[in-house]
Amino acid sequence: MAGLKYMSGFGNEFSSEDPRCPGALPEGQNSPQVCPYGLYAEQLSGSAFTCPRPANKRSWLYRILPSVKHKPFIAAPCGDLTENWNEVEPDPNQLRWLPFSIPTPTKKKVDFATGLHTICGAGDAKSRNGIGVHIYTCNASMVDMCFNNSDGDFLIVPQQGEILITTEFGKMLVEPNEICVIQQGMRFSVDVFGATRGYILEVYGAHFELPDLGPIGGNGLANPRDFQCPVAWYEDRHVAAGYTIINKYQGKLFACQQDFSPFNVVAWHGNYTPYKYNLTNFMVINCVAFDHADPSIFTVLTAKSTRPGVADRTFRPPYYHRNCMSEFMGLIKGHYEAKEEGFQPGGASLHSIMTPHGPDVDCFEKNSRAELKPERVAEGTMVRLDCWLNEDLRGKHSNPQFVRLSPQAFMFESSFSMAVTKWGLQTCQTLDKNYYQCWEDLCSHFDPSWKPSKQ
């Protein structure tokens, strides 16, 4: 599609602004008191905050409204998308499939989200260890709807028909013989231009990376410069009829409504992005003497089964964010600065993997206008206890090893996707069903006429 631009490189530190809003990226800091153009700052994390620098993945998004402003998620039909690996008995025989049928649009319109079909897989999204293989067959574009995978990364391989993928980072056109990766937690919508079919590899526990080259040397296979990520593009669009966010969470689908497009990111910077790659750029290393080399010499991307730095000594600053950990938080006494009224001693909160959260309306507005001067945060509180689990290379889990003292809210943070019990949802009868309302009054501060300060 003419007009689409990309940035080059794999895992680079990118920065991008929609040209309609020059200067939208804050200078010198990630989360200023007031962002340019009246935007909201939101961090999207794909790794533990304290991962070693080479493994640390995060991007800062500067958006017209934060992703936390939405109605509650409710269960949605999963169709043929599943994580139940015990539906049938094991079959050790060789298997082969004829081409998968694409529905005829005159009989039924099917978009990307409803056209997902799981073929095979293993593992468990809750423990963040496993993979799934899916086919997508569709004939219609997604309208006022986007998909969000809280379980893992999607590696999409189109087989028939090009797809236009709109993401929070910008747009990518992906054609057959190209691949693209939509990493965990990134919202995207798919436009198609006729009968469309392709394959998806989903990984739960790790992100894709380039394989080491070893004796091949410094060049070869998939070169980093041939990977492309989109440039910033935003739409400031009110959707009165409702915009649907479809969330794949713990192997099931859930849907929520909001009244604005999620693709309202005016600028962003970071190294956690969607990206695409043209397979024709792959530099093949082959054999010219004898024998057949191991297939590892044809590896484009790899997702390692273990990864260091998961949820290790992590601190949670109160900005709008989504991340790859589960956060259970309680308050023993005092108040929590991000939600001074609603979060009460003796209560608790659970922010699940890639569920957006952050300050309530009062906290955001007050701190956006507050005089910038030194002040005590969380006055009257006592200690904060951060407890977490470490995972060793054998996949076994130790007991909580660290207790860190700081103010007196506490957090149990885990790389596991934690399931809520029936007691927690029903029996205890203390679930605050109006929690989402603390973000309902978040309003747009977007000012297209904003100009950078001359200071």
Short mmCIF file of C-alpha atoms in Angstrom, two decimals:
data_model
loop_
_atom_site.label_atom_id
_atom_site.label_comp_id
_atom_site.label_asym_id
_atom_site.label_seq_id
_atom_site.Cartn_x
_atom_site.Cartn_y
_atom_site.Cartn_z
CA MET A 1 0.00 0.00 0.00
CA ALA A 2 1.49 3.27 -1.12
CA GLY A 3 2.40 5.80 1.53
CA LEU A 4 3.26 3.43 4.38
CA LYS A 5 6.65 4.04 5.94
CA TYR A 6 8.76 1.88 8.23
CA MET A 7 11.82 2.08 10.45
CA SER A 8 14.62 -0.43 9.99
CA GLY A 9 16.19 -2.73 12.56
CA PHE A 10 15.50 -5.55 15.01
CA GLY A 11 15.03 -4.59 18.66
CA ASN A 12 16.35 -1.08 18.13
CA GLU A 13 15.57 1.91 20.32
CA PHE A 14 13.05 3.57 18.03
CA SER A 15 11.24 6.89 18.35
CA SER A 16 8.42 8.12 16.17
CA GLU A 17 5.95 11.00 16.00
CA ASP A 18 2.95 11.41 13.76
CA PRO A 19 4.02 14.32 11.48
CA ARG A 20 0.73 16.06 12.23
CA CYS A 21 1.98 16.68 15.79
CA PRO A 22 5.66 17.68 15.75
CA GLY A 23 7.26 17.72 19.17
CA ALA A 24 4.80 15.21 20.65
CA LEU A 25 7.61 13.19 22.25
CA PRO A 26 8.61 14.66 25.63
CA GLU A 27 12.23 15.76 25.84
CA GLY A 28 14.49 14.50 28.58
CA GLN A 29 11.95 12.41 30.48
CA ASN A 30 9.33 9.73 29.88
CA SER A 31 6.49 10.90 32.09
CA PRO A 32 6.41 14.70 32.50
CA GLN A 33 3.84 16.45 34.63
CA VAL A 34 2.01 17.53 31.48
CA CYS A 35 2.77 15.85 28.18
CA PRO A 36 2.96 17.79 24.91
CA TYR A 37 -0.43 18.36 23.25
CA GLY A 38 -2.16 17.28 26.48
CA LEU A 39 -1.43 13.60 25.81
CA TYR A 40 -1.34 10.77 28.34
CA ALA A 41 1.90 8.85 28.94
CA GLU A 42 1.56 5.07 29.08
CA GLN A 43 4.25 2.43 29.25
CA LEU A 44 3.85 -0.99 27.61
CA SER A 45 6.26 -3.53 29.11
CA GLY A 46 7.17 -6.83 27.53
CA SER A 47 9.64 -7.88 30.21
CA ALA A 48 10.27 -7.50 33.90
CA PHE A 49 11.35 -3.94 34.61
CA THR A 50 14.67 -5.11 36.05
CA CYS A 51 15.69 -7.52 33.31
CA PRO A 52 19.29 -7.19 32.15
CA ARG A 53 19.51 -4.35 29.65
CA PRO A 54 19.81 -6.59 26.53
CA ALA A 55 16.59 -8.39 27.52
CA ASN A 56 14.60 -5.36 28.70
CA LYS A 57 11.64 -4.62 26.45
CA ARG A 58 9.39 -1.61 26.87
CA SER A 59 7.93 1.29 24.94
CA TRP A 60 6.38 4.58 25.99
CA LEU A 61 3.17 5.55 24.22
CA TYR A 62 1.81 9.11 24.18
CA ARG A 63 -1.88 8.86 23.52
CA ILE A 64 -5.01 10.97 23.46
CA LEU A 65 -6.72 8.75 26.04
CA PRO A 66 -5.15 5.91 28.05
CA SER A 67 -6.08 2.30 27.40
CA VAL A 68 -7.43 1.94 30.93
CA LYS A 69 -10.62 3.83 29.99
CA HIS A 70 -12.98 1.00 29.06
CA LYS A 71 -16.00 -0.91 30.33
CA PRO A 72 -15.47 -4.24 32.15
CA PHE A 73 -14.42 -7.29 30.18
CA ILE A 74 -17.04 -9.99 29.72
CA ALA A 75 -16.68 -13.50 28.33
CA ALA A 76 -16.94 -13.78 24.54
CA PRO A 77 -17.41 -16.81 22.27
CA CYS A 78 -14.09 -18.54 21.55
CA GLY A 79 -15.24 -20.34 18.42
CA ASP A 80 -12.48 -22.71 17.35
CA LEU A 81 -9.78 -20.96 19.33
CA THR A 82 -8.77 -23.20 22.22
CA GLU A 83 -6.07 -24.16 24.67
CA ASN A 84 -7.65 -27.49 25.58
CA TRP A 85 -5.02 -29.99 24.53
CA ASN A 86 -7.04 -32.98 25.82
CA GLU A 87 -10.08 -32.83 23.54
CA VAL A 88 -9.11 -36.05 21.75
CA GLU A 89 -6.86 -38.99 22.46
CA PRO A 90 -3.23 -38.79 21.30
CA ASP A 91 -2.52 -39.98 17.78
CA PRO A 92 1.08 -40.96 16.92
CA ASN A 93 0.36 -41.29 13.19
CA GLN A 94 1.62 -38.89 10.54
CA LEU A 95 -0.96 -36.24 9.77
CA ARG A 96 -1.53 -34.04 6.75
CA TRP A 97 -4.15 -31.46 5.92
CA LEU A 98 -5.57 -30.37 2.60
CA PRO A 99 -5.91 -26.59 2.13
CA PHE A 100 -8.11 -25.05 4.80
CA SER A 101 -11.37 -23.68 3.44
CA ILE A 102 -11.96 -19.93 3.36
CA PRO A 103 -15.59 -18.97 4.03
CA THR A 104 -17.51 -17.46 1.13
CA PRO A 105 -18.51 -13.85 1.90
CA THR A 106 -21.93 -14.29 0.32
CA LYS A 107 -22.69 -17.00 2.89
CA LYS A 108 -20.94 -15.58 5.96
CA LYS A 109 -18.69 -12.61 6.65
CA VAL A 110 -15.77 -13.63 8.83
CA ASP A 111 -13.06 -11.31 10.10
CA PHE A 112 -9.63 -12.13 11.51
CA ALA A 113 -10.78 -12.43 15.12
CA THR A 114 -13.68 -14.77 14.37
CA GLY A 115 -11.69 -16.71 11.77
CA LEU A 116 -9.07 -18.10 14.13
CA HIS A 117 -8.82 -21.90 14.37
CA THR A 118 -6.40 -23.79 16.60
CA ILE A 119 -4.71 -26.79 15.08
CA CYS A 120 -2.35 -27.96 17.77
CA GLY A 121 -0.33 -26.75 20.73
CA ALA A 122 1.10 -27.53 24.12
CA GLY A 123 1.57 -25.93 27.49
CA ASP A 124 -0.47 -23.49 29.47
CA ALA A 125 -0.94 -19.75 29.12
CA LYS A 126 -1.45 -19.32 32.88
CA SER A 127 2.04 -20.64 33.59
CA ARG A 128 3.42 -18.79 30.54
CA ASN A 129 4.99 -21.89 29.09
CA GLY A 130 3.86 -23.31 25.78
CA ILE A 131 2.85 -22.67 22.20
CA GLY A 132 -0.21 -22.80 19.99
CA VAL A 133 -0.54 -23.19 16.23
CA HIS A 134 -3.52 -21.52 14.57
CA ILE A 135 -4.95 -20.94 11.12
CA TYR A 136 -6.84 -17.79 10.19
CA THR A 137 -9.32 -17.81 7.35
CA CYS A 138 -11.36 -14.66 6.74
CA ASN A 139 -13.04 -12.55 4.09
CA ALA A 140 -13.93 -9.32 5.91
CA SER A 141 -12.07 -6.56 7.71
CA MET A 142 -12.41 -5.89 11.41
CA VAL A 143 -14.68 -2.87 11.93
CA ASP A 144 -14.50 -0.85 15.17
CA MET A 145 -12.79 -3.84 16.75
CA CYS A 146 -9.26 -4.81 17.71
CA PHE A 147 -7.52 -7.86 19.13
CA ASN A 148 -5.23 -8.00 22.18
CA ASN A 149 -3.31 -11.13 23.12
CA SER A 150 -2.49 -11.14 26.83
CA ASP A 151 -1.18 -14.71 26.61
CA GLY A 152 1.81 -14.31 24.31
CA ASP A 153 3.26 -13.27 20.97
CA PHE A 154 1.65 -13.89 17.58
CA LEU A 155 3.94 -14.69 14.66
CA ILE A 156 1.67 -14.27 11.63
CA VAL A 157 2.47 -15.89 8.30
CA PRO A 158 0.08 -14.83 5.50
CA GLN A 159 -0.47 -17.51 2.88
CA GLN A 160 -3.19 -16.00 0.69
CA GLY A 161 -4.11 -12.33 0.56
CA GLU A 162 -2.29 -9.36 1.98
CA ILE A 163 -3.33 -7.97 5.35
CA LEU A 164 -3.19 -4.39 6.57
CA ILE A 165 -2.47 -4.44 10.29
CA THR A 166 -3.22 -1.30 12.27
CA THR A 167 -1.46 -1.24 15.63
CA GLU A 168 -1.00 1.24 18.44
CA PHE A 169 2.45 1.91 16.93
CA GLY A 170 1.26 2.48 13.35
CA LYS A 171 0.34 0.47 10.27
CA MET A 172 1.98 -2.45 8.48
CA LEU A 173 1.05 -4.07 5.20
CA VAL A 174 2.03 -7.74 5.31
CA GLU A 175 1.97 -9.80 2.14
CA PRO A 176 2.47 -13.51 1.48
CA ASN A 177 6.17 -14.36 1.85
CA GLU A 178 6.41 -11.80 4.64
CA ILE A 179 5.98 -12.51 8.32
CA CYS A 180 5.05 -10.20 11.14
CA VAL A 181 5.18 -10.40 14.93
CA ILE A 182 2.59 -8.77 17.16
CA GLN A 183 4.08 -8.99 20.61
CA GLN A 184 2.18 -9.67 23.81
CA GLY A 185 -0.29 -6.99 24.84
CA MET A 186 -0.19 -4.98 21.59
CA ARG A 187 -3.60 -4.08 20.23
CA PHE A 188 -4.15 -4.53 16.53
CA SER A 189 -6.86 -4.66 13.89
CA VAL A 190 -6.71 -6.48 10.56
CA ASP A 191 -8.07 -5.27 7.21
CA VAL A 192 -8.30 -7.75 4.34
CA PHE A 193 -8.97 -7.31 0.64
CA GLY A 194 -10.68 -10.56 -0.29
CA ALA A 195 -10.30 -14.23 0.59
CA THR A 196 -7.48 -14.41 3.13
CA ARG A 197 -5.67 -17.26 4.82
CA GLY A 198 -2.53 -17.74 6.87
CA TYR A 199 -0.81 -19.34 9.83
CA ILE A 200 -0.03 -18.18 13.34
CA LEU A 201 2.55 -19.43 15.81
CA GLU A 202 1.77 -18.28 19.35
CA VAL A 203 4.40 -18.46 22.09
CA TYR A 204 3.41 -17.98 25.72
CA GLY A 205 6.64 -17.76 27.65
CA ALA A 206 9.22 -15.77 25.70
CA HIS A 207 9.62 -13.25 22.93
CA PHE A 208 11.08 -13.97 19.53
CA GLU A 209 14.70 -13.05 18.99
CA LEU A 210 17.37 -13.51 16.37
CA PRO A 211 19.41 -16.70 16.77
CA ASP A 212 23.12 -16.52 17.57
CA LEU A 213 25.30 -16.94 14.50
CA GLY A 214 28.18 -18.82 16.12
CA PRO A 215 30.74 -20.01 13.55
CA ILE A 216 28.71 -18.44 10.74
CA GLY A 217 30.25 -15.14 11.76
CA GLY A 218 28.91 -11.62 11.98
CA ASN A 219 26.56 -11.78 8.97
CA GLY A 220 24.02 -14.15 7.52
CA LEU A 221 20.57 -15.65 8.06
CA ALA A 222 18.09 -12.88 8.89
CA ASN A 223 19.96 -9.58 9.07
CA PRO A 224 18.67 -7.13 11.70
CA ARG A 225 18.44 -4.22 9.27
CA ASP A 226 15.86 -6.07 7.15
CA PHE A 227 13.23 -6.05 9.92
CA GLN A 228 10.76 -3.19 9.76
CA CYS A 229 8.53 -1.59 12.36
CA PRO A 230 5.77 0.96 11.73
CA VAL A 231 5.90 4.71 12.26
CA ALA A 232 3.48 6.55 14.52
CA TRP A 233 -0.01 7.14 13.20
CA TYR A 234 -3.06 8.15 15.19
CA GLU A 235 -6.77 8.67 14.81
CA ASP A 236 -8.73 10.85 17.22
CA ARG A 237 -12.04 9.12 16.58
CA HIS A 238 -15.09 8.96 18.81
CA VAL A 239 -17.09 5.75 18.33
CA ALA A 240 -20.57 6.40 19.68
CA ALA A 241 -21.78 2.89 18.86
CA GLY A 242 -18.89 1.39 20.83
CA TYR A 243 -15.43 0.12 19.96
CA THR A 244 -14.78 -3.53 20.90
CA ILE A 245 -11.53 -4.74 22.44
CA ILE A 246 -11.18 -8.53 22.15
CA ASN A 247 -8.74 -9.86 24.72
CA LYS A 248 -7.26 -13.36 24.60
CA TYR A 249 -6.61 -14.11 28.26
CA GLN A 250 -5.74 -17.50 29.79
CA GLY A 251 -6.77 -19.23 26.57
CA LYS A 252 -10.25 -17.68 26.48
CA LEU A 253 -11.69 -14.64 24.74
CA PHE A 254 -13.16 -11.63 26.51
CA ALA A 255 -14.58 -8.40 25.13
CA CYS A 256 -14.99 -4.89 26.45
CA GLN A 257 -16.40 -1.68 25.05
CA GLN A 258 -15.05 1.85 24.87
CA ASP A 259 -16.17 4.90 22.94
CA PHE A 260 -12.91 5.80 21.21
CA SER A 261 -10.38 4.23 18.89
CA PRO A 262 -7.44 2.56 20.67
CA PHE A 263 -5.18 3.68 17.83
CA ASN A 264 -4.81 7.15 19.34
CA VAL A 265 -1.05 7.05 19.95
CA VAL A 266 0.39 10.30 18.63
CA ALA A 267 4.02 9.42 19.39
CA TRP A 268 6.03 6.61 20.93
CA HIS A 269 9.57 5.49 21.68
CA GLY A 270 11.14 2.25 22.85
CA ASN A 271 12.27 -1.19 21.74
CA TYR A 272 9.04 -3.17 22.26
CA THR A 273 7.26 -2.91 18.93
CA PRO A 274 5.42 -4.92 16.30
CA TYR A 275 7.56 -5.70 13.29
CA LYS A 276 7.61 -7.47 9.94
CA TYR A 277 10.19 -9.23 7.79
CA ASN A 278 10.37 -10.21 4.14
CA LEU A 279 11.56 -13.80 3.83
CA THR A 280 13.22 -13.09 0.49
CA ASN A 281 15.86 -11.15 2.45
CA PHE A 282 16.96 -14.28 4.31
CA MET A 283 20.61 -15.10 3.59
CA VAL A 284 20.74 -18.87 3.28
CA ILE A 285 23.75 -20.79 4.55
CA ASN A 286 23.89 -24.08 2.68
CA CYS A 287 26.10 -27.12 2.14
CA VAL A 288 28.47 -27.41 -0.80
CA ALA A 289 30.56 -30.43 0.21
CA PHE A 290 28.66 -33.35 1.74
CA ASP A 291 25.92 -34.31 4.21
CA HIS A 292 22.87 -32.33 5.15
CA ALA A 293 23.31 -29.53 7.67
CA ASP A 294 21.08 -29.19 10.71
CA PRO A 295 17.95 -27.13 10.04
CA SER A 296 19.05 -24.59 12.64
CA ILE A 297 20.96 -22.81 9.87
CA PHE A 298 17.59 -21.78 8.45
CA THR A 299 16.27 -20.19 11.65
CA VAL A 300 14.74 -16.74 11.14
CA LEU A 301 13.48 -16.11 14.69
CA THR A 302 13.69 -18.08 17.90
CA ALA A 303 11.83 -17.97 21.21
CA LYS A 304 13.91 -19.40 24.03
CA SER A 305 12.16 -21.54 26.62
CA THR A 306 13.73 -19.81 29.63
CA ARG A 307 14.48 -16.17 30.20
CA PRO A 308 16.36 -14.43 33.01
CA GLY A 309 15.04 -11.57 35.10
CA VAL A 310 11.36 -12.50 35.39
CA ALA A 311 9.67 -10.33 38.00
CA ASP A 312 12.88 -9.73 39.91
CA ARG A 313 12.98 -6.81 42.36
CA THR A 314 10.34 -4.90 40.44
CA PHE A 315 8.98 -1.51 41.47
CA ARG A 316 5.62 -0.21 40.29
CA PRO A 317 5.50 3.55 39.66
CA PRO A 318 1.97 4.96 39.37
CA TYR A 319 1.69 5.77 35.69
CA TYR A 320 -0.68 4.23 33.17
CA HIS A 321 0.75 0.94 32.09
CA ARG A 322 0.22 -2.60 30.94
CA ASN A 323 2.81 -5.25 31.56
CA CYS A 324 3.57 -8.94 31.39
CA MET A 325 3.15 -9.70 35.09
CA SER A 326 0.22 -10.26 37.45
CA GLU A 327 0.01 -7.79 40.32
CA PHE A 328 -1.89 -8.61 43.52
CA MET A 329 -1.82 -5.65 45.86
CA GLY A 330 -3.15 -5.02 49.35
CA LEU A 331 -3.07 -2.16 51.83
CA ILE A 332 -2.42 -2.70 55.55
CA LYS A 333 -2.84 0.93 56.68
CA GLY A 334 -2.57 4.46 55.37
CA HIS A 335 -3.42 5.34 51.78
CA TYR A 336 -2.11 4.54 48.32
CA GLU A 337 -1.33 7.68 46.35
CA ALA A 338 -2.66 6.48 42.98
CA LYS A 339 -6.14 5.64 44.34
CA GLU A 340 -6.51 7.46 47.63
CA GLU A 341 -10.25 6.90 48.08
CA GLY A 342 -11.14 3.56 46.51
CA PHE A 343 -8.21 1.44 47.64
CA GLN A 344 -8.79 0.85 51.37
CA PRO A 345 -6.86 -0.93 54.12
CA GLY A 346 -7.90 -4.57 54.32
CA GLY A 347 -8.85 -4.61 50.65
CA ALA A 348 -6.86 -5.78 47.66
CA SER A 349 -6.49 -5.46 43.92
CA LEU A 350 -5.45 -7.77 41.11
CA HIS A 351 -4.18 -6.34 37.84
CA SER A 352 -3.77 -9.26 35.51
CA ILE A 353 -1.34 -9.69 32.67
CA MET A 354 -1.64 -6.85 30.12
CA THR A 355 -4.73 -5.41 31.82
CA PRO A 356 -4.24 -1.62 31.79
CA HIS A 357 -4.20 0.24 35.07
CA GLY A 358 -2.88 3.38 36.68
CA PRO A 359 -3.96 6.49 38.61
CA ASP A 360 -7.62 7.33 38.99
CA VAL A 361 -9.10 10.56 37.62
CA ASP A 362 -8.56 12.65 40.74
CA CYS A 363 -4.96 11.54 41.11
CA PHE A 364 -4.11 12.28 37.48
CA GLU A 365 -5.77 15.68 37.39
CA LYS A 366 -4.36 16.80 40.73
CA ASN A 367 -0.82 15.78 39.92
CA SER A 368 -0.97 17.25 36.43
CA ARG A 369 -1.67 20.68 37.94
CA ALA A 370 0.35 20.39 41.12
CA GLU A 371 3.30 22.65 41.79
CA LEU A 372 6.49 20.78 41.07
CA LYS A 373 8.29 20.75 44.39
CA PRO A 374 9.68 18.11 46.76
CA GLU A 375 6.98 16.37 48.77
CA ARG A 376 6.48 13.24 50.84
CA VAL A 377 4.63 10.49 48.97
CA ALA A 378 2.14 8.22 50.80
CA GLU A 379 2.43 10.12 54.08
CA GLY A 380 1.32 7.98 57.03
CA THR A 381 2.09 4.63 55.51
CA MET A 382 4.70 2.33 56.99
CA VAL A 383 6.12 -0.46 54.86
CA ARG A 384 5.77 -1.99 51.47
CA LEU A 385 6.41 -5.69 51.02
CA ASP A 386 7.22 -6.95 47.54
CA CYS A 387 7.27 -10.74 47.37
CA TRP A 388 7.88 -12.71 44.23
CA LEU A 389 8.81 -16.13 42.93
CA ASN A 390 12.04 -16.88 41.13
CA GLU A 391 12.14 -19.54 38.44
CA ASP A 392 15.32 -21.49 37.90
CA LEU A 393 16.50 -23.00 34.63
CA ARG A 394 14.89 -26.36 35.40
CA GLY A 395 11.44 -24.78 35.50
CA LYS A 396 11.00 -25.44 39.23
CA HIS A 397 9.72 -22.74 41.51
CA SER A 398 11.26 -21.66 44.78
CA ASN A 399 9.55 -20.05 47.73
CA PRO A 400 9.38 -16.25 47.89
CA GLN A 401 12.99 -15.27 48.48
CA PHE A 402 12.90 -11.54 49.06
CA VAL A 403 10.89 -9.16 51.20
CA ARG A 404 11.64 -5.50 50.53
CA LEU A 405 10.59 -2.76 52.93
CA SER A 406 9.33 0.54 51.64
CA PRO A 407 5.80 2.21 52.32
CA GLN A 408 2.96 -0.07 53.65
CA ALA A 409 1.16 -1.26 50.60
CA PHE A 410 2.26 -4.74 49.56
CA MET A 411 2.37 -6.51 46.23
CA PHE A 412 2.63 -10.16 45.27
CA GLU A 413 4.02 -10.10 41.75
CA SER A 414 4.30 -13.17 39.62
CA SER A 415 5.16 -14.11 36.07
CA PHE A 416 2.20 -16.52 36.29
CA SER A 417 -1.17 -15.51 34.95
CA MET A 418 -3.23 -15.96 38.10
CA ALA A 419 -6.76 -17.37 37.94
CA VAL A 420 -9.41 -15.99 40.32
CA THR A 421 -11.35 -18.49 42.44
CA LYS A 422 -15.12 -18.76 42.82
CA TRP A 423 -14.73 -17.55 46.33
CA GLY A 424 -12.96 -14.41 45.20
CA LEU A 425 -15.55 -13.65 42.53
CA GLN A 426 -18.75 -14.67 44.34
CA THR A 427 -18.64 -16.21 47.81
CA CYS A 428 -16.77 -13.46 49.65
CA GLN A 429 -19.31 -10.86 48.37
CA THR A 430 -16.80 -8.05 48.70
CA LEU A 431 -15.89 -7.66 45.04
CA ASP A 432 -16.13 -3.99 44.03
CA LYS A 433 -18.03 -4.16 40.77
CA ASN A 434 -17.69 -0.41 40.30
CA TYR A 435 -13.89 -0.35 40.36
CA TYR A 436 -13.72 0.49 36.66
CA GLN A 437 -15.59 3.73 37.30
CA CYS A 438 -12.54 5.39 38.83
CA TRP A 439 -11.27 5.82 35.25
CA GLU A 440 -14.62 6.57 33.61
CA ASP A 441 -14.23 10.36 33.83
CA LEU A 442 -10.81 10.47 32.22
CA CYS A 443 -11.19 13.05 29.47
CA SER A 444 -9.18 14.02 26.43
CA HIS A 445 -6.72 16.88 26.90
CA PHE A 446 -5.59 16.65 23.30
CA ASP A 447 -4.94 20.09 21.79
CA PRO A 448 -4.00 20.03 18.09
CA SER A 449 -2.98 23.69 18.28
CA TRP A 450 -0.40 23.05 21.02
CA LYS A 451 3.04 24.47 20.31
CA PRO A 452 6.32 23.56 22.02
CA SER A 453 7.58 26.00 24.61
CA LYS A 454 10.33 28.38 23.45
CA GLN A 455 12.23 27.82 26.67
#
